[in-house]
Coordinates of C-alpha atoms in Angstrom, one line a residue:
M1 CA 0.0 0.0 0.0
K2 CA 1.5 3.3 -1.1
F3 CA 1.0 6.7 0.4
N4 CA 1.8 10.2 -0.6
T5 CA 4.4 10.0 2.1
L6 CA 6.3 13.2 1.3
L7 CA 3.3 15.4 1.5
L8 CA 2.0 13.8 4.7
S9 CA 5.4 13.9 6.3
T10 CA 5.8 17.6 5.4
L11 CA 2.4 18.5 6.8
V12 CA 3.0 16.6 10.0
L13 CA 6.5 17.9 10.4
F14 CA 6.0 21.6 10.6
S15 CA 3.1 21.2 13.0
T16 CA 4.8 18.7 15.3
L17 CA 8.0 20.7 15.5
S18 CA 6.2 23.8 16.6
A19 CA 3.8 21.9 18.9
S20 CA 6.5 19.9 20.6
A21 CA 8.8 22.9 21.0
Q22 CA 5.9 24.8 22.6
Q23 CA 5.2 21.9 25.1
H24 CA 8.8 22.0 26.4
S25 CA 9.5 25.7 26.3
E26 CA 6.6 26.4 28.5
Q27 CA 7.6 23.9 31.2
D28 CA 8.6 25.5 34.6
H29 CA 12.1 24.0 35.2
S30 CA 12.4 25.9 38.5
K31 CA 10.5 23.0 40.1
Y32 CA 13.1 20.4 39.2
V33 CA 13.5 17.9 42.0
V34 CA 17.1 16.7 42.7
P35 CA 17.3 12.9 43.1
T36 CA 18.1 11.6 46.6
D37 CA 19.1 8.1 45.7
P38 CA 23.0 8.0 45.7
L39 CA 23.0 5.4 42.9
V40 CA 20.7 7.6 40.8
Q41 CA 22.9 10.6 41.6
Q42 CA 26.0 8.7 40.4
K43 CA 24.3 7.6 37.2
L44 CA 23.1 11.1 36.5
A45 CA 26.6 12.5 36.9
K46 CA 28.0 10.0 34.5
W47 CA 25.2 10.7 32.0
Q48 CA 25.9 14.4 32.2
D49 CA 29.6 13.8 31.4
V50 CA 29.0 11.8 28.2
K51 CA 27.2 14.7 26.5
F52 CA 26.3 13.0 23.1
G53 CA 23.8 10.2 22.4
L54 CA 21.8 8.5 19.7
M55 CA 18.1 8.2 19.5
M56 CA 16.2 6.0 17.1
H57 CA 12.5 6.2 16.3
W58 CA 11.6 2.9 14.6
G59 CA 8.3 1.0 14.2
T60 CA 6.0 -0.4 11.6
Y61 CA 5.1 3.2 10.6
S62 CA 8.4 3.3 8.8
Q63 CA 6.9 1.0 6.1
W64 CA 4.5 3.7 5.1
G65 CA 7.1 6.5 5.5
I66 CA 4.8 8.5 7.9
V67 CA 5.7 10.3 11.0
E68 CA 5.4 7.9 13.9
S69 CA 2.0 7.0 15.2
W70 CA 0.3 10.4 14.9
S71 CA -1.9 9.7 11.9
L72 CA -3.9 7.4 14.1
C73 CA -4.8 10.2 16.4
P74 CA -8.3 11.4 15.7
E75 CA -7.7 15.0 16.8
D76 CA -9.0 17.8 14.5
E77 CA -5.5 19.1 13.9
G78 CA -3.5 19.5 10.7
W79 CA -0.6 17.6 12.1
C80 CA -2.8 14.5 12.7
E81 CA -4.0 14.6 9.1
R82 CA -4.1 11.3 7.2
R83 CA -3.3 10.6 3.5
G84 CA -3.7 7.7 1.2
P85 CA -6.2 4.8 1.0
H86 CA -8.8 4.6 3.8
S87 CA -7.9 8.1 4.9
H88 CA -11.6 9.1 4.6
D89 CA -12.6 6.6 7.3
W90 CA -10.7 6.5 10.6
H91 CA -11.8 3.0 11.5
E92 CA -10.7 1.6 8.1
Y93 CA -7.4 3.5 8.4
K94 CA -6.7 2.1 11.8
K95 CA -7.4 -1.5 10.6
A96 CA -5.0 -0.9 7.7
Y97 CA -2.4 0.6 9.9
E98 CA -2.6 -2.2 12.5
A99 CA -2.2 -4.7 9.7
I100 CA 1.3 -3.4 8.7
P101 CA 3.0 -6.0 10.9
K102 CA 1.7 -8.8 8.6
T103 CA 4.3 -7.6 6.0
F104 CA 6.9 -5.8 8.2
N105 CA 10.2 -7.6 7.7
P106 CA 13.4 -5.5 8.2
V107 CA 15.8 -8.0 6.8
K108 CA 18.8 -5.6 6.7
F109 CA 18.7 -5.0 10.5
N110 CA 22.3 -4.8 11.7
P111 CA 22.6 -3.1 15.1
E112 CA 26.3 -3.8 15.3
K113 CA 26.8 -1.6 12.2
W114 CA 24.8 1.2 13.9
A115 CA 26.7 0.9 17.2
T116 CA 30.0 1.1 15.3
A117 CA 28.9 4.2 13.4
A118 CA 27.6 5.9 16.5
K119 CA 30.7 5.1 18.5
N120 CA 33.0 6.5 15.8
A121 CA 30.9 9.7 15.8
G122 CA 31.7 10.2 19.5
M123 CA 28.3 9.1 20.8
K124 CA 28.2 7.4 24.2
Y125 CA 24.6 6.6 25.0
V126 CA 21.5 5.3 23.1
V127 CA 17.8 5.7 23.6
F128 CA 15.6 3.3 21.5
T129 CA 11.8 3.5 20.9
T130 CA 10.7 0.2 22.3
K131 CA 7.0 1.3 21.9
H132 CA 5.4 4.4 20.5
H133 CA 1.9 5.6 21.1
D134 CA 0.5 3.1 18.5
G135 CA 1.3 0.4 21.0
F136 CA 3.4 -1.7 18.6
A137 CA 6.2 -3.3 20.7
M138 CA 9.6 -3.5 19.1
F139 CA 10.4 -6.1 21.8
D140 CA 9.1 -9.6 22.6
S141 CA 6.4 -8.4 25.1
K142 CA 4.7 -11.1 27.0
H143 CA 1.5 -9.0 27.3
T144 CA 0.5 -8.3 23.7
D145 CA 0.5 -10.0 20.3
Y146 CA 1.1 -6.6 18.6
K147 CA 4.8 -6.9 18.5
I148 CA 7.9 -7.4 16.4
T149 CA 8.2 -11.1 17.2
N150 CA 4.7 -11.6 15.6
T151 CA 5.7 -10.5 12.1
P152 CA 7.5 -12.1 9.2
F153 CA 10.7 -11.1 10.9
K154 CA 10.0 -13.5 13.8
S155 CA 12.1 -16.3 12.1
N156 CA 15.2 -14.0 12.1
P157 CA 17.6 -14.8 14.9
K158 CA 17.7 -11.1 15.7
S159 CA 13.9 -10.8 15.8
N160 CA 13.8 -9.3 19.4
I161 CA 15.0 -6.0 18.1
T162 CA 15.2 -4.0 21.3
K163 CA 17.3 -6.8 22.9
E164 CA 19.6 -6.9 19.9
I165 CA 20.1 -3.1 19.8
L166 CA 20.8 -2.7 23.6
S167 CA 23.2 -5.6 23.4
A168 CA 25.1 -4.3 20.4
F169 CA 25.5 -0.8 21.9
R170 CA 26.3 -2.1 25.4
K171 CA 29.2 -4.0 23.9
E172 CA 30.6 -0.8 22.5
G173 CA 30.5 0.8 26.0
F174 CA 27.3 2.8 25.6
M175 CA 24.8 3.7 28.3
T176 CA 21.5 2.3 27.2
G177 CA 18.0 3.7 27.3
T178 CA 14.5 2.5 26.6
Y179 CA 11.9 4.9 25.2
F180 CA 8.5 3.8 26.2
S181 CA 5.1 5.4 25.5
K182 CA 2.8 5.6 28.5
P183 CA -0.3 5.9 26.4
D184 CA -1.1 2.8 24.2
W185 CA -3.6 3.3 21.4
N186 CA -3.8 -0.4 20.6
V187 CA -4.8 -1.9 24.0
D188 CA -8.5 -2.0 24.9
S189 CA -7.9 -0.7 28.4
Y190 CA -6.7 2.6 27.1
W191 CA -8.7 3.2 24.0
W192 CA -11.7 1.3 25.4
P193 CA -13.8 0.3 22.3
Y194 CA -17.1 1.1 24.0
F195 CA -16.4 4.8 23.2
P196 CA -14.6 5.9 20.1
P197 CA -11.4 7.9 20.6
K198 CA -11.7 11.6 19.9
D199 CA -8.2 12.6 20.8
R200 CA -4.9 11.3 22.2
N201 CA -6.4 10.6 25.7
S202 CA -8.0 7.5 27.0
T203 CA -11.6 7.1 25.7
Y204 CA -13.1 7.1 29.2
D205 CA -12.6 8.9 32.5
P206 CA -10.5 6.6 34.7
K207 CA -12.3 7.7 37.8
K208 CA -15.6 6.6 36.3
K209 CA -14.2 3.3 35.1
P210 CA -11.5 2.4 37.7
E211 CA -11.6 -1.3 36.9
I212 CA -10.6 -0.7 33.3
W213 CA -8.0 1.8 34.3
E214 CA -6.5 -0.7 36.8
K215 CA -6.1 -3.1 33.9
F216 CA -4.2 -0.5 31.9
K217 CA -2.0 0.3 34.9
T218 CA -1.2 -3.4 35.3
F219 CA -0.5 -3.8 31.6
T220 CA 1.9 -0.8 31.6
Y221 CA 3.6 -2.0 34.7
N222 CA 4.1 -5.4 33.3
Q223 CA 5.5 -4.2 29.9
I224 CA 8.0 -2.0 31.7
E225 CA 9.0 -4.9 33.9
D226 CA 9.6 -6.9 30.8
L227 CA 12.1 -4.3 29.6
M228 CA 13.7 -4.0 33.0
T229 CA 14.3 -7.8 33.4
G230 CA 14.9 -9.4 30.1
Y231 CA 17.2 -7.0 28.3
G232 CA 20.4 -6.7 30.2
S233 CA 21.5 -3.6 32.1
V234 CA 19.5 -0.5 31.4
D235 CA 20.5 3.0 32.4
I236 CA 17.6 5.1 31.3
L237 CA 13.8 4.7 31.3
W238 CA 12.6 7.4 28.9
L239 CA 8.8 7.8 29.2
D240 CA 6.8 9.7 26.6
G241 CA 3.2 10.7 26.4
G242 CA 3.0 13.5 29.0
W243 CA -0.8 13.7 29.0
V244 CA -0.8 10.4 31.0
R245 CA -0.2 11.9 34.4
P246 CA -1.8 12.7 37.8
F247 CA -4.2 15.5 37.5
N248 CA -2.5 17.5 40.3
T249 CA 0.7 17.7 38.1
I250 CA -1.1 19.6 35.4
D251 CA 0.2 23.2 35.1
P252 CA -2.8 25.4 34.2
K253 CA -0.3 28.0 32.8
I254 CA 0.8 25.6 30.1
S255 CA -1.5 25.6 27.1
W256 CA -1.3 22.0 26.0
Q257 CA -1.7 20.7 29.6
K258 CA -4.9 22.6 30.1
S259 CA -6.5 20.4 27.4
I260 CA -5.9 17.1 29.4
P261 CA -9.5 16.1 30.3
Y262 CA -9.0 14.0 33.4
E263 CA -6.5 12.2 35.7
Q264 CA -4.5 9.4 34.0
D265 CA -2.3 8.4 36.9
I266 CA -0.3 5.2 36.4
D267 CA 1.4 5.3 39.8
M268 CA 4.9 6.3 38.8
A269 CA 6.1 5.7 42.3
R270 CA 5.3 2.0 42.0
V271 CA 6.6 1.8 38.5
A272 CA 9.9 3.5 39.4
K273 CA 10.4 1.4 42.5
M274 CA 9.9 -1.8 40.5
A275 CA 12.2 -0.6 37.7
R276 CA 15.0 0.3 40.1
S277 CA 14.7 -2.9 42.0
H278 CA 15.8 -4.6 38.8
Q279 CA 18.0 -1.8 37.5
P280 CA 19.6 0.0 40.5
G281 CA 20.4 3.7 39.8
L282 CA 18.1 3.8 36.8
L283 CA 17.4 7.3 35.5
V284 CA 13.7 7.8 35.1
V285 CA 12.6 10.5 32.7
D286 CA 8.9 11.0 32.9
R287 CA 8.9 13.8 30.3
T288 CA 7.1 17.1 31.2
V289 CA 5.8 15.7 34.5
T290 CA 7.9 17.9 36.7
G291 CA 8.9 16.2 40.0
E292 CA 10.5 13.2 41.5
F293 CA 10.4 11.1 38.3
E294 CA 11.8 13.5 35.8
N295 CA 15.5 13.0 36.6
Y296 CA 16.4 15.2 33.6
V297 CA 14.3 17.5 31.4
T298 CA 14.1 17.0 27.6
P299 CA 13.4 20.1 25.4
E300 CA 12.4 18.7 22.1
Q301 CA 13.6 20.1 18.7
Q302 CA 15.0 23.1 20.4
I303 CA 18.0 24.5 22.4
P304 CA 17.3 26.7 25.4
D305 CA 18.5 30.2 24.8
H306 CA 20.4 30.3 28.1
Y307 CA 22.4 28.1 30.5
M308 CA 20.3 25.8 32.6
P309 CA 21.8 24.6 36.0
I310 CA 19.6 21.4 36.0
P311 CA 20.3 18.2 34.1
W312 CA 18.8 18.5 30.6
E313 CA 19.0 17.0 27.1
S314 CA 17.8 18.4 23.8
C315 CA 16.4 15.6 21.6
I316 CA 16.8 16.8 18.0
T317 CA 16.4 15.0 14.7
M318 CA 19.3 14.7 12.3
G319 CA 16.8 15.3 9.5
D320 CA 13.4 16.8 9.7
S321 CA 11.4 13.8 10.8
W322 CA 11.6 11.7 13.9
S323 CA 10.8 8.5 11.9
Y324 CA 11.8 7.3 8.5
I325 CA 10.6 9.2 5.4
P326 CA 11.9 8.3 1.9
K327 CA 13.4 11.7 1.1
E328 CA 14.9 13.2 4.2
N329 CA 16.4 16.7 4.5
F330 CA 19.5 16.1 6.6
K331 CA 21.1 18.9 8.6
S332 CA 24.6 19.8 7.5
T333 CA 27.6 18.7 9.5
E334 CA 28.3 22.3 10.4
K335 CA 24.8 22.6 11.8
L336 CA 25.1 19.4 13.8
V337 CA 28.5 20.3 15.3
H338 CA 27.3 23.8 16.2
T339 CA 24.2 22.2 17.8
L340 CA 26.3 19.9 20.0
V341 CA 28.7 22.7 21.1
D342 CA 25.8 25.1 21.8
I343 CA 24.0 22.5 24.0
V344 CA 27.1 21.5 25.9
A345 CA 28.1 25.1 26.6
K346 CA 24.7 25.6 28.2
G347 CA 25.0 22.6 30.4
G348 CA 23.0 20.0 28.4
N349 CA 23.4 16.8 26.4
L350 CA 22.5 16.3 22.7
L351 CA 20.3 13.2 21.9
L352 CA 20.5 13.1 18.1
N353 CA 17.8 11.1 16.3
V354 CA 18.4 8.8 13.3
A355 CA 15.4 6.9 11.8
P356 CA 15.8 3.4 10.4
G357 CA 13.8 2.5 7.4
P358 CA 11.4 -0.5 6.8
D359 CA 14.3 -2.7 5.6
G360 CA 16.2 -2.1 8.8
E361 CA 18.8 0.3 7.4
W362 CA 19.6 4.0 7.7
H363 CA 19.8 6.5 4.9
P364 CA 23.4 6.6 3.6
E365 CA 23.5 10.3 4.5
A366 CA 23.1 9.4 8.2
Y367 CA 26.3 7.4 8.1
T368 CA 28.1 10.2 6.3
R369 CA 27.0 12.8 8.9
L370 CA 28.2 10.6 11.8
E371 CA 31.5 9.9 10.1
E372 CA 32.1 13.7 9.6
M373 CA 31.1 14.4 13.1
G374 CA 33.5 11.7 14.3
K375 CA 36.4 13.3 12.4
W376 CA 35.7 16.6 14.2
M377 CA 35.2 14.9 17.6
N378 CA 38.5 13.0 17.3
V379 CA 40.3 16.4 17.5
N380 CA 37.9 18.5 19.6
S381 CA 36.1 16.2 22.0
V382 CA 38.5 17.3 24.8
G383 CA 36.3 20.3 25.1
I384 CA 33.1 18.3 25.1
Y385 CA 33.3 15.2 27.4
D386 CA 33.5 15.6 31.2
T387 CA 33.3 19.4 30.9
K388 CA 31.3 21.9 32.8
P389 CA 29.7 25.1 31.4
L390 CA 31.7 28.3 31.8
A391 CA 30.2 31.8 31.8
P392 CA 29.4 33.6 29.6
Y393 CA 28.5 30.2 28.0
R394 CA 27.5 31.5 24.6
Q395 CA 28.5 34.9 23.3
G396 CA 28.3 35.7 19.5
K397 CA 30.2 33.0 17.6
W398 CA 31.9 31.7 20.8
A399 CA 31.0 28.9 23.2
Y400 CA 32.8 28.0 26.5
T401 CA 33.3 25.0 28.6
K402 CA 35.9 24.1 31.3
K403 CA 37.6 21.2 33.0
G404 CA 39.7 21.9 36.1
N405 CA 41.8 24.9 35.3
T406 CA 41.5 24.6 31.6
T407 CA 39.1 26.7 29.6
Y408 CA 37.8 25.5 26.2
A409 CA 36.8 28.3 23.8
F410 CA 34.9 27.1 20.7
Y411 CA 34.8 29.4 17.7
L412 CA 31.7 28.5 15.7
A413 CA 32.7 29.1 12.1
E414 CA 30.4 30.0 9.2
A415 CA 30.2 27.5 6.4
G416 CA 33.6 27.3 4.7
E417 CA 35.2 29.8 7.0
K418 CA 38.9 29.4 7.7
L419 CA 40.3 30.0 11.2
P420 CA 40.8 33.8 11.5
A421 CA 44.3 35.1 11.9
S422 CA 43.2 37.1 14.9
L423 CA 40.8 35.8 17.6
K424 CA 39.3 37.6 20.5
P425 CA 37.0 35.4 22.6
E426 CA 33.9 37.5 23.4
G427 CA 33.1 37.9 27.1
L428 CA 36.3 36.2 28.2
T429 CA 39.2 37.8 29.9
L430 CA 42.5 36.2 29.0
S431 CA 45.5 36.1 31.3
K432 CA 48.6 37.4 29.7
T433 CA 50.5 34.3 31.0
A434 CA 47.9 31.8 29.7
K435 CA 49.1 29.0 27.5
I436 CA 46.9 28.9 24.4
T437 CA 46.9 26.1 21.8
L438 CA 44.5 24.8 19.2
A439 CA 43.0 21.4 19.9
G440 CA 45.2 18.7 18.4
S441 CA 48.3 21.0 18.4
K442 CA 51.0 21.5 21.0
K443 CA 52.3 24.7 19.5
A444 CA 51.5 27.7 21.7
L445 CA 49.7 30.7 20.2
K446 CA 50.8 34.3 21.1
Q447 CA 48.7 37.2 22.3
K448 CA 48.9 40.7 20.9
D449 CA 46.8 43.6 22.1
G450 CA 44.3 41.3 23.8
S451 CA 43.8 39.1 20.8
I452 CA 45.2 35.7 19.9
V453 CA 47.4 35.6 16.8
V454 CA 47.2 32.5 14.6
P455 CA 50.0 32.1 12.0
A456 CA 49.1 31.5 8.4
K457 CA 50.8 28.2 8.4
T458 CA 48.7 27.0 11.3
I459 CA 45.5 28.2 9.6
D460 CA 46.5 26.1 6.5
E461 CA 47.4 23.1 8.7
V462 CA 44.0 22.9 10.5
G463 CA 42.0 23.4 7.3
V464 CA 38.3 24.3 7.3
Q465 CA 36.3 23.0 10.2
P466 CA 32.8 23.5 11.5
A467 CA 34.2 24.9 14.7
Y468 CA 37.7 25.6 16.1
L469 CA 38.7 24.9 19.6
L470 CA 41.2 27.0 21.6
V471 CA 42.6 25.3 24.7
I472 CA 43.5 27.9 27.3
E473 CA 45.5 26.8 30.4

């Protein structure tokens, strides 16, 4: 079944980018709760030091080249608009969508290849979508038949995709994370069939139907326990679907939260206790639900305009879409490097999303971008890993980090710009006795009239880079 995927993806893209950015920019981060568990504190500190991770949105939706699960959502919004056969009838569309697993067979799936590419790019943690809002499990869930091991791919020795991905990345030294959608639009205890769904929320008020809601809570708990017990060590439980939350956590000053019709409490205290009993020190990221179970915050498709003193991570797509579309518009290497530096200078991590296709392979451009980022990181990562932000953080074309008594000053170059012969880091006072070198070079640079002088020979030697790093000791 073929869809006008490019049109649909474009329509969904611009609306979801603005909607998701709004959701996270409105959140009140002043209410962040510092974890008290020493093991969680240790894990969080380690996570803050690694800086750069890989996210992958992958599910049966990749076969249609549409943006994740959202075309199933019957909201009267442009970004939930459907295209293609059965688009005129939501019920028929849902049947067709939920029949995709009958033909889903990603025979080129090779997680070791992905892990190698990500490692060579300088990435150090991974977050994989084990289940999106559509409810399709990319793991061998014991609690649903709507799963990857119930497709033509089930005969493949690597059919339990989540297990294979976490194992491959763990072997390369990565911290591992499981994205999990709290809402599930496939299970009857969330979209209860007695009432038709009219939006992303459950089709009934949990307070009026507590016995049905209890079934959903148990189902969710059990699926998360599957992931916490049968998939090796897990460092991060990354929970999406922030409308599933206790009613008392809704912030009436935030526009999208005001539209949540009723309490959808899944008892996060019980879920987190269970998860950490199996995975001590587990980071729990209950996105947008400010409080004890949001160990770090996750601005989406955006970078805060200022330094934030709490743990945070910008999740950003390498292209335009979170999930696979046939013709992707990939960001340039310069843009990606600048994004990483900007985020790290403001105290955050970058979680960069790459979307596998229906055959289990990435776009070739994704490998190219990671390879190019890796070349830059091989020289300049000394100013990225294990560093802390340094005021003024970002100033003009400059970004600053520090480690001990060493200052790292990044000059974010324009496309094709060579390293200038005279550099004056904005907002930074240089000691006249400071030793200043370029990353990857031991040759000291001299100062003159408050500026750093770069010899022509050195400019030629370093060539054109997305960003240049001065190491100031």
